[in-house]
Coordinates of C-alpha atoms in Angstrom, one line a residue:
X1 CA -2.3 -9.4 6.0
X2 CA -2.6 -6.1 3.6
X3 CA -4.2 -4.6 1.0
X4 CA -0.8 -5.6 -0.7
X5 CA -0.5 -9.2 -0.1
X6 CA 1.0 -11.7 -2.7
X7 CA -2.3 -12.1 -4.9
X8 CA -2.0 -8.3 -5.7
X9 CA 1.9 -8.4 -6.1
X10 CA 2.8 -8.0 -9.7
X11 CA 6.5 -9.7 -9.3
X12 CA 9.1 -9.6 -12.3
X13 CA 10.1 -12.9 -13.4
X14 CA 14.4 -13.2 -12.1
X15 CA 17.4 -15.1 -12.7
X16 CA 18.4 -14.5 -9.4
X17 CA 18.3 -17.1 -7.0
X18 CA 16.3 -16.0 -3.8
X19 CA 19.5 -18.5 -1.8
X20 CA 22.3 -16.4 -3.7
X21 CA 20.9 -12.7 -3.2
X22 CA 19.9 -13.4 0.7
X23 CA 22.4 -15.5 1.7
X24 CA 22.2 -15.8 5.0
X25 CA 19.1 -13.7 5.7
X26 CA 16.7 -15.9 8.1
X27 CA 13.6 -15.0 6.2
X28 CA 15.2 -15.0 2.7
X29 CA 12.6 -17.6 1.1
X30 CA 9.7 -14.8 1.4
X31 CA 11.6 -12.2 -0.7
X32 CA 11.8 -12.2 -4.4
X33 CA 14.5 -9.6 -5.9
X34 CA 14.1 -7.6 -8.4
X35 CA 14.8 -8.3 -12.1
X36 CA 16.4 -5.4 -13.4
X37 CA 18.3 -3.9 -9.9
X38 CA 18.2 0.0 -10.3
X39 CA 21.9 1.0 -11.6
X40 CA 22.4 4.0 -9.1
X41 CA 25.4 6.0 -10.4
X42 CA 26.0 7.8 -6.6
X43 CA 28.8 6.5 -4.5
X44 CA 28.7 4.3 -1.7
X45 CA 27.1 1.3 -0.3
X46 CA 24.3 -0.1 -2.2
X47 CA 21.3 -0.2 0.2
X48 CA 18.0 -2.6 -0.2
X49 CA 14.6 -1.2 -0.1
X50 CA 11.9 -3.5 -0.5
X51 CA 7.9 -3.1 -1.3
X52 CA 4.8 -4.9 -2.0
X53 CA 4.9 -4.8 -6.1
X54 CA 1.6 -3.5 -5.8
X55 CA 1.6 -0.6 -8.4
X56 CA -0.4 2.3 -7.0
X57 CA 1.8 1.3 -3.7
X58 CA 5.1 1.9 -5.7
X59 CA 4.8 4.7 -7.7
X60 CA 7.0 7.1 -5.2
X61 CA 10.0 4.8 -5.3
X62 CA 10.1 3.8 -8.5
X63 CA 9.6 7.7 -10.0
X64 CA 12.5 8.5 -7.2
X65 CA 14.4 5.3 -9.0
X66 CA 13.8 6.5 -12.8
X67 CA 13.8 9.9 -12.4
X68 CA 17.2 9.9 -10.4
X69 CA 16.3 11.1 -7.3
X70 CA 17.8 8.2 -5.5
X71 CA 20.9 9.1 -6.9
X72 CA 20.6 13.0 -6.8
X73 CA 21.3 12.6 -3.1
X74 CA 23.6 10.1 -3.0
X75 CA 21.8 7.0 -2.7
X76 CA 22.6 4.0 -4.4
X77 CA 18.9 1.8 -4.0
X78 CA 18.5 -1.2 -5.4
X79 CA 14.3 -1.8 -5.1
X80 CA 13.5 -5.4 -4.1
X81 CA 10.2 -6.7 -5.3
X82 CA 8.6 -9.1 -3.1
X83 CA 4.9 -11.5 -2.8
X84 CA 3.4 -8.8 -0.4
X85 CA 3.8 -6.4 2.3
X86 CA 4.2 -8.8 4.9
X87 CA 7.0 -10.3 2.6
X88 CA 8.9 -7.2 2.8
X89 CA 8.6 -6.5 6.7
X90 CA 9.7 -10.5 6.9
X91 CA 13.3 -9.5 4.8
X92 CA 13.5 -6.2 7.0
X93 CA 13.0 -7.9 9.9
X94 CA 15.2 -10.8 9.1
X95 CA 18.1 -8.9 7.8
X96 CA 17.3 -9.9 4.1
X97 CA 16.9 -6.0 3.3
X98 CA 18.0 -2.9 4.7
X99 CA 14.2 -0.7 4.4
X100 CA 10.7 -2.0 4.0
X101 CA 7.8 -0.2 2.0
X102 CA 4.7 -1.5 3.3
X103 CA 1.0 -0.5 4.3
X104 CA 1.3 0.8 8.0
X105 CA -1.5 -1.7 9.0
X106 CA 1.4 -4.6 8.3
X107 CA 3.8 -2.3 10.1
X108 CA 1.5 -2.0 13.1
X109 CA 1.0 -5.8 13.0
X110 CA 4.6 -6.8 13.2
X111 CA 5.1 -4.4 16.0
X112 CA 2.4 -5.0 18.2
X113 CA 1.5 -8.8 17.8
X114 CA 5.1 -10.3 17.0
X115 CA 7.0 -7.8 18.6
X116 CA 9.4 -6.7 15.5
X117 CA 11.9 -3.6 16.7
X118 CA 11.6 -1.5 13.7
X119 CA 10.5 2.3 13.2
X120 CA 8.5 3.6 10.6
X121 CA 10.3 7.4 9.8
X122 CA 8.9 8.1 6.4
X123 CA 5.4 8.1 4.8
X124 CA 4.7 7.9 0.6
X125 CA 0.7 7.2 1.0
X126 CA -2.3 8.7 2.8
X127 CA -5.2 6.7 1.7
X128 CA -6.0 2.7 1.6
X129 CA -6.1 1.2 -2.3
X130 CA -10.0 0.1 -1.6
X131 CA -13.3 0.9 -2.9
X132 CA -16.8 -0.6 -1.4
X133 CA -18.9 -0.9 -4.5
X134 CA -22.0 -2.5 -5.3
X135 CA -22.3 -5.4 -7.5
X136 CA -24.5 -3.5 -10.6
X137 CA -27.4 -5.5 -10.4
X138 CA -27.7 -4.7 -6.3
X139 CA -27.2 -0.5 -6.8
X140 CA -31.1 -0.6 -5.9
X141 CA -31.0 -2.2 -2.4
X142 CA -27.5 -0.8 -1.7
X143 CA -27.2 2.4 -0.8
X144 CA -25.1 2.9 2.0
X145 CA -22.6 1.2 4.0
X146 CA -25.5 -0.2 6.0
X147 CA -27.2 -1.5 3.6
X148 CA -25.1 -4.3 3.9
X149 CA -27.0 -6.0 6.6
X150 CA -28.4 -9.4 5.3
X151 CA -25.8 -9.0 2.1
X152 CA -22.8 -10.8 1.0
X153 CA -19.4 -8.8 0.8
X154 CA -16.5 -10.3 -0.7
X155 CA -13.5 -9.4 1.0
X156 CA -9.8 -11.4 0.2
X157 CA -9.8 -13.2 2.9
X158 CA -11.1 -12.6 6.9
X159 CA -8.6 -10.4 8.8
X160 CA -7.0 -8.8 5.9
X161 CA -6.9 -5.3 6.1
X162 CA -9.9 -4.6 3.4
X163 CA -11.9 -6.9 5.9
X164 CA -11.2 -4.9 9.0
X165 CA -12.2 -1.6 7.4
X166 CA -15.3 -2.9 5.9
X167 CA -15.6 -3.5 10.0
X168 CA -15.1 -0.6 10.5
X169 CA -17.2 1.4 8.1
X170 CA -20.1 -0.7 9.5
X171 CA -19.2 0.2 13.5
X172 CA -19.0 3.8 12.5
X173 CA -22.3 3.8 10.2
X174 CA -24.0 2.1 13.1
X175 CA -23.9 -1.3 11.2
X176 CA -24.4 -4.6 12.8
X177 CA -21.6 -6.6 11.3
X178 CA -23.2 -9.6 12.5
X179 CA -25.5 -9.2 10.4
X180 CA -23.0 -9.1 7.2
X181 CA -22.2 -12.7 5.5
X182 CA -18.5 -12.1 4.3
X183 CA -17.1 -14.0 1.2
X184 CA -13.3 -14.7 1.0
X185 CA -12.4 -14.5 -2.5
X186 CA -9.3 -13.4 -2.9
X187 CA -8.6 -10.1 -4.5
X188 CA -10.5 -10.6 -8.0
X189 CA -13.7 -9.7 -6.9
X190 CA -14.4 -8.1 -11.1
X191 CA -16.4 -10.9 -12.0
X192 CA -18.0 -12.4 -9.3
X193 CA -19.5 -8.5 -8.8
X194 CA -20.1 -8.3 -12.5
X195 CA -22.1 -11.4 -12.6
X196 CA -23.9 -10.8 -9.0
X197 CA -22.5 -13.7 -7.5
X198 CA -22.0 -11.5 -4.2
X199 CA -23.9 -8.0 -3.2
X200 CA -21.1 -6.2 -2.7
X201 CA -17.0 -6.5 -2.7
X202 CA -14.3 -4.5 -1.4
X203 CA -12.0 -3.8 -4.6
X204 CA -9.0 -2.2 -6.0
X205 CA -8.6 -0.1 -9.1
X206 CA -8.2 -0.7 -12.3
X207 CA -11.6 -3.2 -10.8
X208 CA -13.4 0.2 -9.3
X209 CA -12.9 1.8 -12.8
X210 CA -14.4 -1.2 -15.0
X211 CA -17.1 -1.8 -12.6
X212 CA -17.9 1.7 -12.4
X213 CA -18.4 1.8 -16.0
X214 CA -20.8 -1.6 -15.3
X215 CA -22.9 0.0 -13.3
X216 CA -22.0 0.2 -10.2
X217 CA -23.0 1.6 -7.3
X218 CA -19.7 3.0 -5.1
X219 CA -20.1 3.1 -1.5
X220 CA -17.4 4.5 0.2
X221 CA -13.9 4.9 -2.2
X222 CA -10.9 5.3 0.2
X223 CA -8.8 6.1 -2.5
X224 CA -10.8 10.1 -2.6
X225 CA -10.0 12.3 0.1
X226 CA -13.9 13.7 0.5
X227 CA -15.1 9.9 1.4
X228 CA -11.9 9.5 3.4
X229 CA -12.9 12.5 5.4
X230 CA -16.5 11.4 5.8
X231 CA -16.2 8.1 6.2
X232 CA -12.5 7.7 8.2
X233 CA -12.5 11.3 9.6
X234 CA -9.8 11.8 7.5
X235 CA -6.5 10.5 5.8
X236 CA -5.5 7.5 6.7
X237 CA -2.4 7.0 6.6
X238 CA -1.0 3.6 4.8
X239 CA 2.4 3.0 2.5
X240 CA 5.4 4.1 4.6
X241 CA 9.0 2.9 4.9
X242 CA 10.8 1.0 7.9
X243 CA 14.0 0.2 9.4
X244 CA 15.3 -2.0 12.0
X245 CA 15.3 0.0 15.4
X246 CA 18.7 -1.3 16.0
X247 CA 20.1 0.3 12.9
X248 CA 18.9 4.0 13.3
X249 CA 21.8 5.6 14.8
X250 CA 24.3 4.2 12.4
X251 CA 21.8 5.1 9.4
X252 CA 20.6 8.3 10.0
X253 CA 22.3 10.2 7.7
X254 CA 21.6 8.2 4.8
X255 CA 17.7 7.6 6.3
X256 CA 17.8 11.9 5.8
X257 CA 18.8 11.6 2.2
X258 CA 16.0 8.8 1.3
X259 CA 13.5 10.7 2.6
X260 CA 14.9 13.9 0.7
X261 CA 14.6 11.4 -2.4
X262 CA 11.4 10.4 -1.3
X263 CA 9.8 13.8 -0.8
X264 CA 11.4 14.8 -4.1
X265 CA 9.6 12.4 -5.9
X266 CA 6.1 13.2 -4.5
X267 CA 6.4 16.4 -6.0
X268 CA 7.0 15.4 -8.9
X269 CA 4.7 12.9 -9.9
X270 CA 1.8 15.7 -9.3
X271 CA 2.9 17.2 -12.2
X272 CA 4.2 14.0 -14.6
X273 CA 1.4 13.2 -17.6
X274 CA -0.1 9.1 -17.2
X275 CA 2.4 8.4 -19.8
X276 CA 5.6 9.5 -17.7
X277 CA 4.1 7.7 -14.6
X278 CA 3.6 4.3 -16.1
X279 CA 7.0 4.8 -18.0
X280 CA 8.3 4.8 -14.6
X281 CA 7.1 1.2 -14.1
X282 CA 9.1 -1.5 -14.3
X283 CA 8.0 -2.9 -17.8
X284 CA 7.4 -6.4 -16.5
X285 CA 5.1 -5.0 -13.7
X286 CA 2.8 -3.4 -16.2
X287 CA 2.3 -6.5 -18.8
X288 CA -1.0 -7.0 -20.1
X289 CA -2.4 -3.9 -18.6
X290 CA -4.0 -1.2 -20.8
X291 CA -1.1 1.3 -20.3
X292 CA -3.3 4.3 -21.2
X293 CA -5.9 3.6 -19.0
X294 CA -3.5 2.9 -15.9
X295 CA -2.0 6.1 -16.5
X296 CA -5.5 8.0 -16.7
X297 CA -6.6 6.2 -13.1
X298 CA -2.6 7.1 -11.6
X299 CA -3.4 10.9 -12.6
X300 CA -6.5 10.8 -11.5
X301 CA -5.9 9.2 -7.8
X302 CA -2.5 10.5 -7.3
X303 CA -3.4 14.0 -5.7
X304 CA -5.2 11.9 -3.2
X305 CA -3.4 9.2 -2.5
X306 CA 0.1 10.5 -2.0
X307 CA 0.8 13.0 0.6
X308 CA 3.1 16.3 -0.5
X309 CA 5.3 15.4 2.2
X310 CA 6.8 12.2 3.9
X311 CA 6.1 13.9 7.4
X312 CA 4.1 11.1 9.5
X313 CA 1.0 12.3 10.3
X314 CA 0.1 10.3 13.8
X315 CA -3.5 11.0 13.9
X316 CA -4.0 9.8 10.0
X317 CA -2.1 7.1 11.9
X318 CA -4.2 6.4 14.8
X319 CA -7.0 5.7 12.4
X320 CA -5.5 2.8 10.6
X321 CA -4.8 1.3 14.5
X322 CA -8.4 1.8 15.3
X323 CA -9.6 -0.2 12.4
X324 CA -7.0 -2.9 12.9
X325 CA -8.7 -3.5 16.7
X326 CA -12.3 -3.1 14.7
X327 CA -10.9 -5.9 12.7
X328 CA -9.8 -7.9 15.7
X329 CA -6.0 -8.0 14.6
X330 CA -4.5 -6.4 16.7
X331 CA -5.7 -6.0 20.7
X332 CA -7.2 -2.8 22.1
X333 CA -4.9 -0.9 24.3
X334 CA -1.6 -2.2 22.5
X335 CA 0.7 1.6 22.4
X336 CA 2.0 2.0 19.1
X337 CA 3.9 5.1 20.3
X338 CA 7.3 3.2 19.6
X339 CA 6.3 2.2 16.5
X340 CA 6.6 5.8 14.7
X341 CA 9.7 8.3 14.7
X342 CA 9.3 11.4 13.5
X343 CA 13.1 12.8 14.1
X344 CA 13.9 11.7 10.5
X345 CA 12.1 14.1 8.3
X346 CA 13.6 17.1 8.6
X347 CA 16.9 16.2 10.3

């Protein structure tokens, strides 16, 4: 399981029966389409992309929807919106969709403990969507990753992926996770934290912001490169897209022109106000959230969390594997060098 798993998805409401969309997909019950299909003008056959619906996930793809770039070269994508990451490498892996956006630690999974023949050719984010943070009545005997010992961390669930980095932060501050009592919670850790239910909790923003602003102590935030560097050795590489192994040679071309799309779109949400950025948001994805505060948190994570180019960066790679084994989900010595091609980008 990821960071994006169906409890963070935020899913538009469809008409669209899952049975008439993926007809004849083997894994079509675990996608959900999208309610308003983008409207590509470009020629040629539409082509299925699919992602978690978890928002700081999808801003690449959906400013590359709304600003055009899609169509600019020649793509027609419709964005399919499914209950997780491991929902979206299900339809790419059943046939359901063409491309999967997903964290790499799902794409790493699929690959090396069910044996899925897919690549991963493209990145759109460098850092994991988690903070470890304090509850604020607890900032006094938690000050550091170890600190945990003899605490209670709430986590989503055991072996998700902000379970196995919590792992791994311990193993590399010299930590005895043993010694950690982990609380499966699910991903709404806000109030349990705000009340002291738990010690400490694994979060996501806009959680890190409001607790933050509770008192809170942060521990390690993933989501800045400085703690990423200190405390991961560096990026970490996480949302990237997929294809079938099988269907490379036939879609190379078109793989070039998404990840011109793609690339496109990085550089220009670095320069697009909180405003734009949220505007490129499906409406129904961003109901009930304070719109001027989301935007405020994309512009001020976005430098950090999304790469300036869609180049795979193997080492920022190898990082995420090693805290995957940490985390027991996937087994030491399993060779990812299949998983990754890096003859896309540029080609």
């Amino acid at each position: 399981m990821s960071c994006c798993d169906e409890t963070t998805a935020r899913v538009p409401d469809t008409d669209l029966s899952r049975r008439s969309l993926f007809k004849g997909a083997a894994l079509a019950a675990s996608v959900i389409p999208a309610a308003r299909p983008s409207r590509s003008e470009a020629e040629g056959k539409q082509i299925k992309l699919a992602y978690c619906s978890q928002l700081l996930c999808g801003v690449p793809y959906e400013v590359a929807r709304a600003a055009g770039y899609f169509k600019n070269h020649g793509l027609d994508v419709q964005l399919v919106y499914t209950r997780g990451g491991n929902a979206a490498m299900q339809a790419l892996v059943g046939g359901a969709v063409d491309y999967a956006a997903t964290a790499l630690d799902v794409a790493i999974q699929a690959y090396a403990n069910v044996g899925a023949d897919i690549r991963r050719f493209a990145v759109t984010g460098r850092l994991p969507l988690f903070a470890v943070v304090t509850a604020p009545r607890a900032t006094s005997q938690i000050q550091s990753i170890k600190d945990l010992q003899g605490k209670t961390v709430g986590v989503s669930a055991l072996g998700n992926a902000d379970h196995a980095l919590t792992l791994y932060l311990l193993k590399q501050a010299g930590g005895d996770a043993q010694k950690v009592q982990f609380a499966t919670m699910g991903v709404n850790l806000l109030e349990a934290l705000r009340q002291g239910q738990i010690d400490a909790g694994v979060v996501q923003e806009p959680a890190l912001t409001l607790l933050r602003r509770a008192g809170a102590r942060v521990l390690v935030n993933a989501m800045e490169l400085e703690d990423a560097k200190h405390y991961l050795g560096g990026s970490f590489e996480f949302m990237g897209v997929s294809v079938r192994a099988k269907d490379i040679e036939q879609r190379r071309p078109e793989m070039v022109a998404l990840t011109k799309a793609l690339a496109d779109a990085l550089k220009a949400l670095r320069g697009m106000t909180g405003e734009q950025l949220v505007a490129a948001l499906p409406k129904e994805m961003t109901t009930g959230l304070d719109l001027k505060e989301f935007g405020e948190i994309l512009v001020r994570h976005r430098d950090a969390l999304y790469p300036e180019t869609v180049e795979i960066d193997l080492e920022a790679a190898k990082r995420v594997e090693q805290s995957l084994i940490a985390g027991g989900l996937i087994k030491s010595g399993a060779s990812m060098s299949g998983l990754h091609d890096t003859s896309i980008v540029g080609g």
